[in-house]
């Protein structure tokens, strides 16, 4: 009887591939870094697009800055988390730094007076989700409220983390989230 063992290479998981690619890229392998970029850029771009208010060129600029920083910081990457997680956090931090530095971040925030004006806007008679989806409604939010909503409701951050990153009080983070949700309900026609 023939006793043969056939071994096949098990498909490697993205995490294993990421670790190997990260080590190679940290050692200067540009092709490995390019594979990291191609693997993670689409997901990060979607996140950054939301944080940048749907401004595609701004999101792309932040994405490029994120990967420039990643290239510089990759040799210090300690593999305590997945590479994707590390890149995600780096992208969010880069976007938030850019938003904080932007004069528009502060000046476009309508404040309490603007909040009253927005609340007085007439709501559509019915939900017109076909005309305005959640993504587009999200883009209409004031930058600070949008950033808090994206980080809390989409990315799963805690209010303390958001407050630290946006340099605000925890109560302000909670208030901005409440504000953002209310504005989304108005914009989507779900006023109760």
PDB file of C-alpha atoms in Angstrom:
ATOM      1  CA  UNK A   1       0.000   0.000   0.000  1.00  0.00           C
ATOM      2  CA  UNK A   2       1.257   3.414  -0.914  1.00  0.00           C
ATOM      3  CA  UNK A   3       1.514   5.691   2.084  1.00  0.00           C
ATOM      4  CA  UNK A   4       1.907   9.147   0.662  1.00  0.00           C
ATOM      5  CA  UNK A   5       1.261  12.349   2.444  1.00  0.00           C
ATOM      6  CA  UNK A   6       0.330  15.299   0.370  1.00  0.00           C
ATOM      7  CA  UNK A   7       0.941  18.666   1.875  1.00  0.00           C
ATOM      8  CA  UNK A   8      -0.510  21.783   0.433  1.00  0.00           C
ATOM      9  CA  UNK A   9       0.374  25.240   1.387  1.00  0.00           C
ATOM     10  CA  UNK A  10      -2.454  26.586   3.423  1.00  0.00           C
ATOM     11  CA  UNK A  11      -3.601  29.942   2.234  1.00  0.00           C
ATOM     12  CA  UNK A  12      -2.043  32.459   4.532  1.00  0.00           C
ATOM     13  CA  UNK A  13      -4.277  34.862   6.341  1.00  0.00           C
ATOM     14  CA  UNK A  14      -4.080  38.590   5.650  1.00  0.00           C
ATOM     15  CA  UNK A  15      -2.756  39.156   9.184  1.00  0.00           C
ATOM     16  CA  UNK A  16       0.143  36.792   8.569  1.00  0.00           C
ATOM     17  CA  UNK A  17       0.775  38.365   5.197  1.00  0.00           C
ATOM     18  CA  UNK A  18       0.567  41.824   6.740  1.00  0.00           C
ATOM     19  CA  UNK A  19       3.129  40.939   9.382  1.00  0.00           C
ATOM     20  CA  UNK A  20       5.544  39.582   6.779  1.00  0.00           C
ATOM     21  CA  UNK A  21       4.932  42.557   4.512  1.00  0.00           C
ATOM     22  CA  UNK A  22       5.392  44.995   7.390  1.00  0.00           C
ATOM     23  CA  UNK A  23       8.711  43.424   8.364  1.00  0.00           C
ATOM     24  CA  UNK A  24       9.910  43.502   4.762  1.00  0.00           C
ATOM     25  CA  UNK A  25       8.748  47.088   4.271  1.00  0.00           C
ATOM     26  CA  UNK A  26      10.361  48.178   7.533  1.00  0.00           C
ATOM     27  CA  UNK A  27      13.608  46.760   6.155  1.00  0.00           C
ATOM     28  CA  UNK A  28      13.186  48.962   3.081  1.00  0.00           C
ATOM     29  CA  UNK A  29      11.330  46.684   0.657  1.00  0.00           C
ATOM     30  CA  UNK A  30       9.338  49.146  -1.461  1.00  0.00           C
ATOM     31  CA  UNK A  31       7.379  46.380  -3.211  1.00  0.00           C
ATOM     32  CA  UNK A  32       6.167  45.020   0.134  1.00  0.00           C
ATOM     33  CA  UNK A  33       5.085  48.510   1.126  1.00  0.00           C
ATOM     34  CA  UNK A  34       3.247  48.909  -2.163  1.00  0.00           C
ATOM     35  CA  UNK A  35       1.321  45.693  -1.408  1.00  0.00           C
ATOM     36  CA  UNK A  36       0.421  47.069   2.034  1.00  0.00           C
ATOM     37  CA  UNK A  37      -0.815  50.244   0.388  1.00  0.00           C
ATOM     38  CA  UNK A  38      -2.893  48.399  -2.204  1.00  0.00           C
ATOM     39  CA  UNK A  39      -4.411  46.160   0.455  1.00  0.00           C
ATOM     40  CA  UNK A  40      -5.353  48.841   2.983  1.00  0.00           C
ATOM     41  CA  UNK A  41      -5.814  52.077   1.027  1.00  0.00           C
ATOM     42  CA  UNK A  42      -9.392  51.449  -0.208  1.00  0.00           C
ATOM     43  CA  UNK A  43     -10.821  50.853   3.268  1.00  0.00           C
ATOM     44  CA  UNK A  44      -8.882  53.756   4.771  1.00  0.00           C
ATOM     45  CA  UNK A  45      -9.948  56.038   1.945  1.00  0.00           C
ATOM     46  CA  UNK A  46     -13.622  55.281   2.657  1.00  0.00           C
ATOM     47  CA  UNK A  47     -13.130  56.183   6.318  1.00  0.00           C
ATOM     48  CA  UNK A  48     -11.202  59.343   5.493  1.00  0.00           C
ATOM     49  CA  UNK A  49     -13.799  60.366   2.929  1.00  0.00           C
ATOM     50  CA  UNK A  50     -16.411  60.343   5.681  1.00  0.00           C
ATOM     51  CA  UNK A  51     -14.210  62.223   8.135  1.00  0.00           C
ATOM     52  CA  UNK A  52     -13.347  64.809   5.476  1.00  0.00           C
ATOM     53  CA  UNK A  53     -16.980  65.511   4.721  1.00  0.00           C
ATOM     54  CA  UNK A  54     -17.069  63.803   1.353  1.00  0.00           C
ATOM     55  CA  UNK A  55     -14.246  65.916  -0.019  1.00  0.00           C
ATOM     56  CA  UNK A  56     -12.454  63.309  -2.134  1.00  0.00           C
ATOM     57  CA  UNK A  57      -9.315  65.329  -2.781  1.00  0.00           C
ATOM     58  CA  UNK A  58      -8.960  66.186   0.891  1.00  0.00           C
ATOM     59  CA  UNK A  59      -9.454  62.527   1.832  1.00  0.00           C
ATOM     60  CA  UNK A  60      -6.848  61.510  -0.733  1.00  0.00           C
ATOM     61  CA  UNK A  61      -4.386  64.059   0.671  1.00  0.00           C
ATOM     62  CA  UNK A  62      -4.931  62.709   4.180  1.00  0.00           C
ATOM     63  CA  UNK A  63      -4.566  59.143   2.884  1.00  0.00           C
ATOM     64  CA  UNK A  64      -1.247  60.007   1.263  1.00  0.00           C
ATOM     65  CA  UNK A  65      -0.050  61.737   4.422  1.00  0.00           C
ATOM     66  CA  UNK A  66      -1.099  58.667   6.412  1.00  0.00           C
ATOM     67  CA  UNK A  67       0.999  56.377   4.238  1.00  0.00           C
ATOM     68  CA  UNK A  68       3.961  58.762   4.300  1.00  0.00           C
ATOM     69  CA  UNK A  69       3.814  58.684   8.098  1.00  0.00           C
ATOM     70  CA  UNK A  70       3.370  54.911   8.060  1.00  0.00           C
ATOM     71  CA  UNK A  71       6.489  54.487   5.907  1.00  0.00           C
ATOM     72  CA  UNK A  72       8.466  56.589   8.395  1.00  0.00           C
ATOM     73  CA  UNK A  73       7.019  54.907  11.489  1.00  0.00           C
ATOM     74  CA  UNK A  74       6.919  51.322  10.239  1.00  0.00           C
ATOM     75  CA  UNK A  75      10.358  50.443  11.684  1.00  0.00           C
ATOM     76  CA  UNK A  76       8.939  51.262  15.145  1.00  0.00           C
ATOM     77  CA  UNK A  77       5.794  49.162  14.624  1.00  0.00           C
ATOM     78  CA  UNK A  78       5.771  46.659  17.519  1.00  0.00           C
ATOM     79  CA  UNK A  79       3.214  44.160  16.154  1.00  0.00           C
ATOM     80  CA  UNK A  80       1.100  44.536  19.316  1.00  0.00           C
ATOM     81  CA  UNK A  81      -1.909  44.952  17.053  1.00  0.00           C
ATOM     82  CA  UNK A  82      -2.742  44.030  13.501  1.00  0.00           C
ATOM     83  CA  UNK A  83      -1.140  46.184  10.839  1.00  0.00           C
ATOM     84  CA  UNK A  84      -4.598  47.163   9.575  1.00  0.00           C
ATOM     85  CA  UNK A  85      -5.576  48.360  13.047  1.00  0.00           C
ATOM     86  CA  UNK A  86      -2.394  50.395  13.346  1.00  0.00           C
ATOM     87  CA  UNK A  87      -2.919  51.961   9.905  1.00  0.00           C
ATOM     88  CA  UNK A  88      -6.567  52.676  10.748  1.00  0.00           C
ATOM     89  CA  UNK A  89      -5.620  54.534  13.914  1.00  0.00           C
ATOM     90  CA  UNK A  90      -2.844  56.392  12.113  1.00  0.00           C
ATOM     91  CA  UNK A  91      -5.315  57.458   9.397  1.00  0.00           C
ATOM     92  CA  UNK A  92      -7.886  58.679  11.920  1.00  0.00           C
ATOM     93  CA  UNK A  93      -5.239  60.591  13.859  1.00  0.00           C
ATOM     94  CA  UNK A  94      -3.915  62.161  10.661  1.00  0.00           C
ATOM     95  CA  UNK A  95      -7.417  63.190   9.588  1.00  0.00           C
ATOM     96  CA  UNK A  96      -8.243  64.634  12.996  1.00  0.00           C
ATOM     97  CA  UNK A  97      -4.981  66.586  13.083  1.00  0.00           C
ATOM     98  CA  UNK A  98      -5.793  67.993   9.664  1.00  0.00           C
ATOM     99  CA  UNK A  99      -9.341  68.859  10.728  1.00  0.00           C
ATOM    100  CA  UNK A 100      -8.117  70.544  13.910  1.00  0.00           C
ATOM    101  CA  UNK A 101      -5.545  72.537  11.937  1.00  0.00           C
ATOM    102  CA  UNK A 102      -8.107  73.610   9.398  1.00  0.00           C
ATOM    103  CA  UNK A 103      -9.696  76.952  10.089  1.00  0.00           C
ATOM    104  CA  UNK A 104     -12.812  75.555   8.460  1.00  0.00           C
ATOM    105  CA  UNK A 105     -13.151  72.972  11.239  1.00  0.00           C
ATOM    106  CA  UNK A 106     -13.901  75.704  13.750  1.00  0.00           C
ATOM    107  CA  UNK A 107     -15.562  78.260  11.481  1.00  0.00           C
ATOM    108  CA  UNK A 108     -17.970  75.835   9.811  1.00  0.00           C
ATOM    109  CA  UNK A 109     -19.333  74.601  13.120  1.00  0.00           C
ATOM    110  CA  UNK A 110     -22.656  76.431  13.307  1.00  0.00           C
ATOM    111  CA  UNK A 111     -22.794  76.509  17.114  1.00  0.00           C
ATOM    112  CA  UNK A 112     -25.957  76.736  19.168  1.00  0.00           C
ATOM    113  CA  UNK A 113     -27.514  79.564  17.122  1.00  0.00           C
ATOM    114  CA  UNK A 114     -27.021  77.619  13.936  1.00  0.00           C
ATOM    115  CA  UNK A 115     -28.401  74.551  15.659  1.00  0.00           C
ATOM    116  CA  UNK A 116     -31.646  76.418  16.312  1.00  0.00           C
ATOM    117  CA  UNK A 117     -31.837  77.507  12.676  1.00  0.00           C
ATOM    118  CA  UNK A 118     -31.247  73.955  11.467  1.00  0.00           C
ATOM    119  CA  UNK A 119     -33.922  72.638  13.814  1.00  0.00           C
ATOM    120  CA  UNK A 120     -36.418  75.104  12.297  1.00  0.00           C
ATOM    121  CA  UNK A 121     -35.826  73.829   8.768  1.00  0.00           C
ATOM    122  CA  UNK A 122     -38.899  72.224   7.319  1.00  0.00           C
ATOM    123  CA  UNK A 123     -38.613  68.511   7.127  1.00  0.00           C
ATOM    124  CA  UNK A 124     -39.833  66.610   4.089  1.00  0.00           C
ATOM    125  CA  UNK A 125     -43.263  65.023   4.365  1.00  0.00           C
ATOM    126  CA  UNK A 126     -41.815  61.539   4.054  1.00  0.00           C
ATOM    127  CA  UNK A 127     -38.494  59.771   4.156  1.00  0.00           C
ATOM    128  CA  UNK A 128     -36.874  60.201   0.773  1.00  0.00           C
ATOM    129  CA  UNK A 129     -33.998  57.812   1.187  1.00  0.00           C
ATOM    130  CA  UNK A 130     -33.847  57.325  -2.561  1.00  0.00           C
ATOM    131  CA  UNK A 131     -33.117  61.033  -2.965  1.00  0.00           C
ATOM    132  CA  UNK A 132     -30.745  61.448  -0.044  1.00  0.00           C
ATOM    133  CA  UNK A 133     -29.013  58.469   1.455  1.00  0.00           C
ATOM    134  CA  UNK A 134     -27.278  58.337   4.778  1.00  0.00           C
ATOM    135  CA  UNK A 135     -23.832  58.972   3.293  1.00  0.00           C
ATOM    136  CA  UNK A 136     -24.945  62.178   1.626  1.00  0.00           C
ATOM    137  CA  UNK A 137     -26.810  63.290   4.740  1.00  0.00           C
ATOM    138  CA  UNK A 138     -23.676  62.646   6.766  1.00  0.00           C
ATOM    139  CA  UNK A 139     -21.762  65.020   4.506  1.00  0.00           C
ATOM    140  CA  UNK A 140     -24.116  67.874   5.381  1.00  0.00           C
ATOM    141  CA  UNK A 141     -23.310  67.740   9.085  1.00  0.00           C
ATOM    142  CA  UNK A 142     -21.070  70.361  10.684  1.00  0.00           C
ATOM    143  CA  UNK A 143     -17.484  69.039  10.789  1.00  0.00           C
ATOM    144  CA  UNK A 144     -17.230  68.521  14.545  1.00  0.00           C
ATOM    145  CA  UNK A 145     -20.589  66.769  14.803  1.00  0.00           C
ATOM    146  CA  UNK A 146     -19.748  64.618  11.766  1.00  0.00           C
ATOM    147  CA  UNK A 147     -16.354  63.644  13.215  1.00  0.00           C
ATOM    148  CA  UNK A 148     -17.914  62.589  16.525  1.00  0.00           C
ATOM    149  CA  UNK A 149     -20.685  60.618  14.810  1.00  0.00           C
ATOM    150  CA  UNK A 150     -18.285  58.808  12.468  1.00  0.00           C
ATOM    151  CA  UNK A 151     -15.864  57.951  15.256  1.00  0.00           C
ATOM    152  CA  UNK A 152     -18.543  56.855  17.727  1.00  0.00           C
ATOM    153  CA  UNK A 153     -21.267  55.225  15.650  1.00  0.00           C
ATOM    154  CA  UNK A 154     -19.257  53.936  12.695  1.00  0.00           C
ATOM    155  CA  UNK A 155     -15.785  53.331  14.109  1.00  0.00           C
ATOM    156  CA  UNK A 156     -16.863  52.322  17.624  1.00  0.00           C
ATOM    157  CA  UNK A 157     -14.737  54.773  19.609  1.00  0.00           C
ATOM    158  CA  UNK A 158     -15.640  55.655  23.188  1.00  0.00           C
ATOM    159  CA  UNK A 159     -16.498  59.239  24.130  1.00  0.00           C
ATOM    160  CA  UNK A 160     -13.313  59.547  26.179  1.00  0.00           C
ATOM    161  CA  UNK A 161     -11.174  58.650  23.139  1.00  0.00           C
ATOM    162  CA  UNK A 162     -13.080  61.091  20.954  1.00  0.00           C
ATOM    163  CA  UNK A 163     -12.797  63.850  23.527  1.00  0.00           C
ATOM    164  CA  UNK A 164      -9.063  63.329  23.787  1.00  0.00           C
ATOM    165  CA  UNK A 165      -8.520  63.288  20.025  1.00  0.00           C
ATOM    166  CA  UNK A 166     -10.759  66.279  19.312  1.00  0.00           C
ATOM    167  CA  UNK A 167      -9.575  68.177  22.386  1.00  0.00           C
ATOM    168  CA  UNK A 168     -13.024  68.608  23.890  1.00  0.00           C
ATOM    169  CA  UNK A 169     -14.795  67.576  27.059  1.00  0.00           C
ATOM    170  CA  UNK A 170     -16.485  64.181  27.201  1.00  0.00           C
ATOM    171  CA  UNK A 171     -19.807  65.979  27.663  1.00  0.00           C
ATOM    172  CA  UNK A 172     -19.167  67.948  24.468  1.00  0.00           C
ATOM    173  CA  UNK A 173     -18.530  64.706  22.608  1.00  0.00           C
ATOM    174  CA  UNK A 174     -21.847  63.339  23.841  1.00  0.00           C
ATOM    175  CA  UNK A 175     -23.633  66.580  22.966  1.00  0.00           C
ATOM    176  CA  UNK A 176     -22.127  66.615  19.461  1.00  0.00           C
ATOM    177  CA  UNK A 177     -23.225  63.003  18.932  1.00  0.00           C
ATOM    178  CA  UNK A 178     -26.763  63.850  20.029  1.00  0.00           C
ATOM    179  CA  UNK A 179     -26.685  66.901  17.759  1.00  0.00           C
ATOM    180  CA  UNK A 180     -25.432  64.892  14.779  1.00  0.00           C
ATOM    181  CA  UNK A 181     -28.061  62.200  15.219  1.00  0.00           C
ATOM    182  CA  UNK A 182     -30.811  64.818  15.469  1.00  0.00           C
ATOM    183  CA  UNK A 183     -29.617  66.598  12.347  1.00  0.00           C
ATOM    184  CA  UNK A 184     -29.462  63.297  10.463  1.00  0.00           C
ATOM    185  CA  UNK A 185     -33.034  62.485  11.463  1.00  0.00           C
ATOM    186  CA  UNK A 186     -34.183  65.891  10.167  1.00  0.00           C
ATOM    187  CA  UNK A 187     -32.266  65.508   6.919  1.00  0.00           C
ATOM    188  CA  UNK A 188     -33.586  61.994   6.346  1.00  0.00           C
ATOM    189  CA  UNK A 189     -37.148  63.034   7.104  1.00  0.00           C
ATOM    190  CA  UNK A 190     -37.487  60.968  10.270  1.00  0.00           C
ATOM    191  CA  UNK A 191     -38.727  63.704  12.590  1.00  0.00           C
ATOM    192  CA  UNK A 192     -40.716  62.431  15.542  1.00  0.00           C
TER     193      UNK A 192
END
